[in-house]
PDB file of C-alpha atoms in Angstrom:
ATOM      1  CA  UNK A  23      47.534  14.967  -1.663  1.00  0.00           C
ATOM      2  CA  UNK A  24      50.518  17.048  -3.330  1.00  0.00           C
ATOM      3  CA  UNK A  25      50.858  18.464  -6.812  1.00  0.00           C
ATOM      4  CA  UNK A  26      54.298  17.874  -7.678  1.00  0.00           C
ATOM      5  CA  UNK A  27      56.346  19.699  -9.958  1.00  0.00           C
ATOM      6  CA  UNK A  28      59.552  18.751 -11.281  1.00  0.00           C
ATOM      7  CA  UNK A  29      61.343  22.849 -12.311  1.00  0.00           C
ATOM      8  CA  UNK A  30      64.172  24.048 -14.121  1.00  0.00           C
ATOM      9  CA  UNK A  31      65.521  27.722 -14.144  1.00  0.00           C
ATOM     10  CA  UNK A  32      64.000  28.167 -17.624  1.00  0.00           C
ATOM     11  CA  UNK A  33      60.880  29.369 -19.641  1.00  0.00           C
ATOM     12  CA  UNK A  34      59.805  26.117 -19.880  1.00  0.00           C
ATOM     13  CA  UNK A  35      60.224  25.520 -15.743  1.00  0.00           C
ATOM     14  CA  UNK A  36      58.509  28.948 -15.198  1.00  0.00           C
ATOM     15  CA  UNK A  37      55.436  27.478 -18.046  1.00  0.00           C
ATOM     16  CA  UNK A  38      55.211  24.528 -15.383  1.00  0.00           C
ATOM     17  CA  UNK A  39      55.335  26.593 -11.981  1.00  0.00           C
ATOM     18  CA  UNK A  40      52.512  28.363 -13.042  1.00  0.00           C
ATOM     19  CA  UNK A  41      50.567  25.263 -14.396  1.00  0.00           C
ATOM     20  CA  UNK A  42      51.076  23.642 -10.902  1.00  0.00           C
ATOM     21  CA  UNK A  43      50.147  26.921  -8.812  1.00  0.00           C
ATOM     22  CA  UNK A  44      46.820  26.435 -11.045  1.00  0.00           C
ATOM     23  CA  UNK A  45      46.539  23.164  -9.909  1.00  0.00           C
ATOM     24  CA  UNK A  46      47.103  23.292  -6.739  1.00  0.00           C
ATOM     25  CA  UNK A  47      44.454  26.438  -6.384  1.00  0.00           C
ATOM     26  CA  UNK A  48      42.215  24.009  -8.428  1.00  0.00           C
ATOM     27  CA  UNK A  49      42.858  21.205  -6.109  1.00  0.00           C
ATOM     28  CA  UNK A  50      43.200  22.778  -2.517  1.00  0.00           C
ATOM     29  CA  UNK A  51      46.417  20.958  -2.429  1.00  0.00           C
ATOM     30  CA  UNK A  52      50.287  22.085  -1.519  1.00  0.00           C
ATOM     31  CA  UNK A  53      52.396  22.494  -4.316  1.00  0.00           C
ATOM     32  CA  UNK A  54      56.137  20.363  -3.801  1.00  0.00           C
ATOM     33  CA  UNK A  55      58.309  21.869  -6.128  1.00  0.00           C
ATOM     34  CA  UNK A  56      61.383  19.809  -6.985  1.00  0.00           C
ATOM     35  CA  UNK A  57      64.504  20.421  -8.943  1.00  0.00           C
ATOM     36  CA  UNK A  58      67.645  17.864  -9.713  1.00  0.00           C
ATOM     37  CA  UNK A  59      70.627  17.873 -11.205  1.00  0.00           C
ATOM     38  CA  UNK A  60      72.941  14.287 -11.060  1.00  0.00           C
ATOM     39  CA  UNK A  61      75.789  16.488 -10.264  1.00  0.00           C
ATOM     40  CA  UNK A  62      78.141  15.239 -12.651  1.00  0.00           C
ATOM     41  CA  UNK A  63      79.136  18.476 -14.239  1.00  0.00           C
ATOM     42  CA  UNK A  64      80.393  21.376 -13.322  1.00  0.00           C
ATOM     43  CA  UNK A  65      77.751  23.583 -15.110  1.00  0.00           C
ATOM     44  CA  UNK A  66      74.310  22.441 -15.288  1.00  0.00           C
ATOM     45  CA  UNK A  67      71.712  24.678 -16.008  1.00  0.00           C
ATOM     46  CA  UNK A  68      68.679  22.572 -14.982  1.00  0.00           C
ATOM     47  CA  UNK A  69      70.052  22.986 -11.432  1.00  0.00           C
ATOM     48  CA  UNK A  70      68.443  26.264  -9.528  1.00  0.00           C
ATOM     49  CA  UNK A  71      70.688  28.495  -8.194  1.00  0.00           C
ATOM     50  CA  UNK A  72      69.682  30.168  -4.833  1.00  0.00           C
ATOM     51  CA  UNK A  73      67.961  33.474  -6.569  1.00  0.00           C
ATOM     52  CA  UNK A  74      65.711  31.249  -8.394  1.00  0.00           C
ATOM     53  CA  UNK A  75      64.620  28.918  -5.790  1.00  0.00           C
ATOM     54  CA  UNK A  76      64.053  32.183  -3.804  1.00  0.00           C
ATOM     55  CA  UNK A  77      62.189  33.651  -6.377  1.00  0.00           C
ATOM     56  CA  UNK A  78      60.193  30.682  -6.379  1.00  0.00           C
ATOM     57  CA  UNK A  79      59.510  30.298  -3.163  1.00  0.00           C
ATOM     58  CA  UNK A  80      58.299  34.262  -3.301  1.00  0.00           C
ATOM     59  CA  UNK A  81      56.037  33.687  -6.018  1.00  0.00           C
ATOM     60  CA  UNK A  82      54.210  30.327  -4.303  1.00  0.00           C
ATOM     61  CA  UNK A  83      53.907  32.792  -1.251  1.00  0.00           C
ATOM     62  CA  UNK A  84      52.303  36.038  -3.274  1.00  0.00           C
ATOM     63  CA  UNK A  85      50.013  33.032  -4.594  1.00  0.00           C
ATOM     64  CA  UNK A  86      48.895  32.109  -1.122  1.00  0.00           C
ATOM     65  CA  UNK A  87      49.688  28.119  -2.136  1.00  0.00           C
ATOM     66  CA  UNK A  88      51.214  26.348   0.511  1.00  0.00           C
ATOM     67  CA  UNK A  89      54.521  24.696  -0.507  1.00  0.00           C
ATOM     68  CA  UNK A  90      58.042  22.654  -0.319  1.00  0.00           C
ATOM     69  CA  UNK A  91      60.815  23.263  -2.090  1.00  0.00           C
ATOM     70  CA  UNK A  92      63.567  19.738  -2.858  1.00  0.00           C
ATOM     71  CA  UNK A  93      66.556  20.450  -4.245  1.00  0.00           C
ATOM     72  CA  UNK A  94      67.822  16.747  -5.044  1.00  0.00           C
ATOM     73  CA  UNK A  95      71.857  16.477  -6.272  1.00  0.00           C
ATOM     74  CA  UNK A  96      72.084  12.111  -5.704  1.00  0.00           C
ATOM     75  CA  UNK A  97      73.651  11.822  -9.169  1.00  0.00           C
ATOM     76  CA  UNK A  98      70.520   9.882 -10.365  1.00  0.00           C
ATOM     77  CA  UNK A  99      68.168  11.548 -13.591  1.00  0.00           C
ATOM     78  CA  UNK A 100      65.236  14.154 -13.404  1.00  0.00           C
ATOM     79  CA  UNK A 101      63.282  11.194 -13.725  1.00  0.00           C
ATOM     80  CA  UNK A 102      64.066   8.927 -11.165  1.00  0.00           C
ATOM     81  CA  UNK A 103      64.054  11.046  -8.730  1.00  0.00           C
ATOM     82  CA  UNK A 104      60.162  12.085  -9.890  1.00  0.00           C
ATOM     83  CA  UNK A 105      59.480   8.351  -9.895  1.00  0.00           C
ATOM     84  CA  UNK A 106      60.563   8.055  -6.723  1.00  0.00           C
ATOM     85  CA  UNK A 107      58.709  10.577  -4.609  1.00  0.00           C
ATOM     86  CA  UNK A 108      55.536   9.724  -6.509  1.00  0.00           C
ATOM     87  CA  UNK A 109      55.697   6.468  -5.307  1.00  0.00           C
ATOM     88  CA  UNK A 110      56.672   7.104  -1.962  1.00  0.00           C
ATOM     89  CA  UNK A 111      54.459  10.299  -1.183  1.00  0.00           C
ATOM     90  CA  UNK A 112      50.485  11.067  -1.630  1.00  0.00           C
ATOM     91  CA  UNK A 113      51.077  13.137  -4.978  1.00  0.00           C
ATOM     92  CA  UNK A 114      47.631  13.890  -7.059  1.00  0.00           C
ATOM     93  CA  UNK A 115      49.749  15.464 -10.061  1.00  0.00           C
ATOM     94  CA  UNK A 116      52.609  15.623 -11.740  1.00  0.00           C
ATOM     95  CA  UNK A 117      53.239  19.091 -13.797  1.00  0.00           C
ATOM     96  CA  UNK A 118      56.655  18.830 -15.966  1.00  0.00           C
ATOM     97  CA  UNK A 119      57.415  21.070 -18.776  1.00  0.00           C
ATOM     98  CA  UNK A 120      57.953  19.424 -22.670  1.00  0.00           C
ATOM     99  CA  UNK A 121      60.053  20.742 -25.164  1.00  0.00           C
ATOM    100  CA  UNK A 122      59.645  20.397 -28.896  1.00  0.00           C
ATOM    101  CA  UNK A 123      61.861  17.344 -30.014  1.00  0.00           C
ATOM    102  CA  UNK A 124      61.546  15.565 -33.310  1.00  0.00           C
ATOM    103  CA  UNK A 125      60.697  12.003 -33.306  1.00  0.00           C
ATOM    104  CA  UNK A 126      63.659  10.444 -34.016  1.00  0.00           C
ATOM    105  CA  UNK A 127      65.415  12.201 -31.519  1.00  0.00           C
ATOM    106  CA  UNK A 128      62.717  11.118 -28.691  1.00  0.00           C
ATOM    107  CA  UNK A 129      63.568   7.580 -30.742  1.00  0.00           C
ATOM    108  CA  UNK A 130      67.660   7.824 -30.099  1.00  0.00           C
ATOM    109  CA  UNK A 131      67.743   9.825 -26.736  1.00  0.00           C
ATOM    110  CA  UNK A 132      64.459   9.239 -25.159  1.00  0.00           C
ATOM    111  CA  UNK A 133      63.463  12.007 -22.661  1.00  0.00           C
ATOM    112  CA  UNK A 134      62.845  12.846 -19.320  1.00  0.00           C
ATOM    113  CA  UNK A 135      59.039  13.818 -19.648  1.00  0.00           C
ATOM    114  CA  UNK A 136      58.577  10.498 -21.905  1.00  0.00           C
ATOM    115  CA  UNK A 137      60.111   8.486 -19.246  1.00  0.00           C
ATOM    116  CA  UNK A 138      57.807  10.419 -15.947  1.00  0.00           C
ATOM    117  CA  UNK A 139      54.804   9.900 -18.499  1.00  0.00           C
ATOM    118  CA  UNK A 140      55.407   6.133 -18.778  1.00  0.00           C
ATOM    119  CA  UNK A 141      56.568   5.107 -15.300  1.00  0.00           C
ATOM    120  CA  UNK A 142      54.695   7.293 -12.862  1.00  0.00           C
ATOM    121  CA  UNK A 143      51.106   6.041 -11.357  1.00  0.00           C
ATOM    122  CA  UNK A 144      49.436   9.485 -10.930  1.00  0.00           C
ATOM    123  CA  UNK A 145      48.344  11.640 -13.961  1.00  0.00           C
ATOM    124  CA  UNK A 146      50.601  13.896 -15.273  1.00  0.00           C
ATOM    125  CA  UNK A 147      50.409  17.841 -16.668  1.00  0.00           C
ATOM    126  CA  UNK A 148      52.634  18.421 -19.811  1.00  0.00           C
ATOM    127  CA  UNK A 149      53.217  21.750 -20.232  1.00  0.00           C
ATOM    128  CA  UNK A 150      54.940  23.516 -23.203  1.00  0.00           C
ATOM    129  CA  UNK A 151      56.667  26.997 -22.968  1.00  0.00           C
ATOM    130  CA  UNK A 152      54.807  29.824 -24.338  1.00  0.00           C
ATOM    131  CA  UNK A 153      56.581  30.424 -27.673  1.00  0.00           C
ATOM    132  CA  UNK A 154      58.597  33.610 -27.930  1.00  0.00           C
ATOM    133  CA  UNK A 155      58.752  35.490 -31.377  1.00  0.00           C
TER     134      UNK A 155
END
């Protein structure tokens, strides 16, 4: 069994590393730590740049958790891509990181989390960035 955890360069990616590397500690399970981006822009700053999958990878190491980094660019969503591996692979957990919309906006858009929570067969960890003053 895996804990999978879908990561963005952010605070709110960071919140959800560490919830995993709980996890997995909890769990005595690998941590598989996976970041997307459809690749249809030229700036996208949910896609990890090579410093912060390295400092990633440095951190799951100082942790002691064994783990696998995926760095998926197939021009499909955050979501699918989750979807995907959890149906294909032996994943316990999915951690993802929430952000503070307003209803109508989840209503209009929809989300990425809202979309993992309703369509993946494992639990899943919502996590929300610790909030900065």
């Amino acid at each position: 069994m895996t804990v999978l955890v879908g990561y963005v360069p952010s605070l709110l990616g960071e919140a959800a590393l560490a919830a995993a590397v709980e996890q997995a500690r909890f769990r005595d399970e690998p941590v598989l730590v996976v970041n997307t981006s459809r690749g249809d822009a030229y700036v996208d700053p949910r896609l990890a740049q090579e410093p912060d999958l390295n400092r990633v990878v440095r951190e799951l190491t100082a942790a002691g958790v064994p783990h696998t980094v995926r760095q998926l660019i197939r021009g499909r969503d955050a979501a699918e891509e989750i979807v995907e591996i959890v149906e294909a692979e032996d994943v316990s957990l999915v951690v993802i990181g929430i952000r503070h919309r307003t209803p109508v906006g989840k209503l209009i858009m929809g989300s990425t989390a809202q979309e993992i929570l309703l369509r993946v067969r494992c639990p899943v960890l919502a996590v929300k960035a610790p909030e900065t003053d």
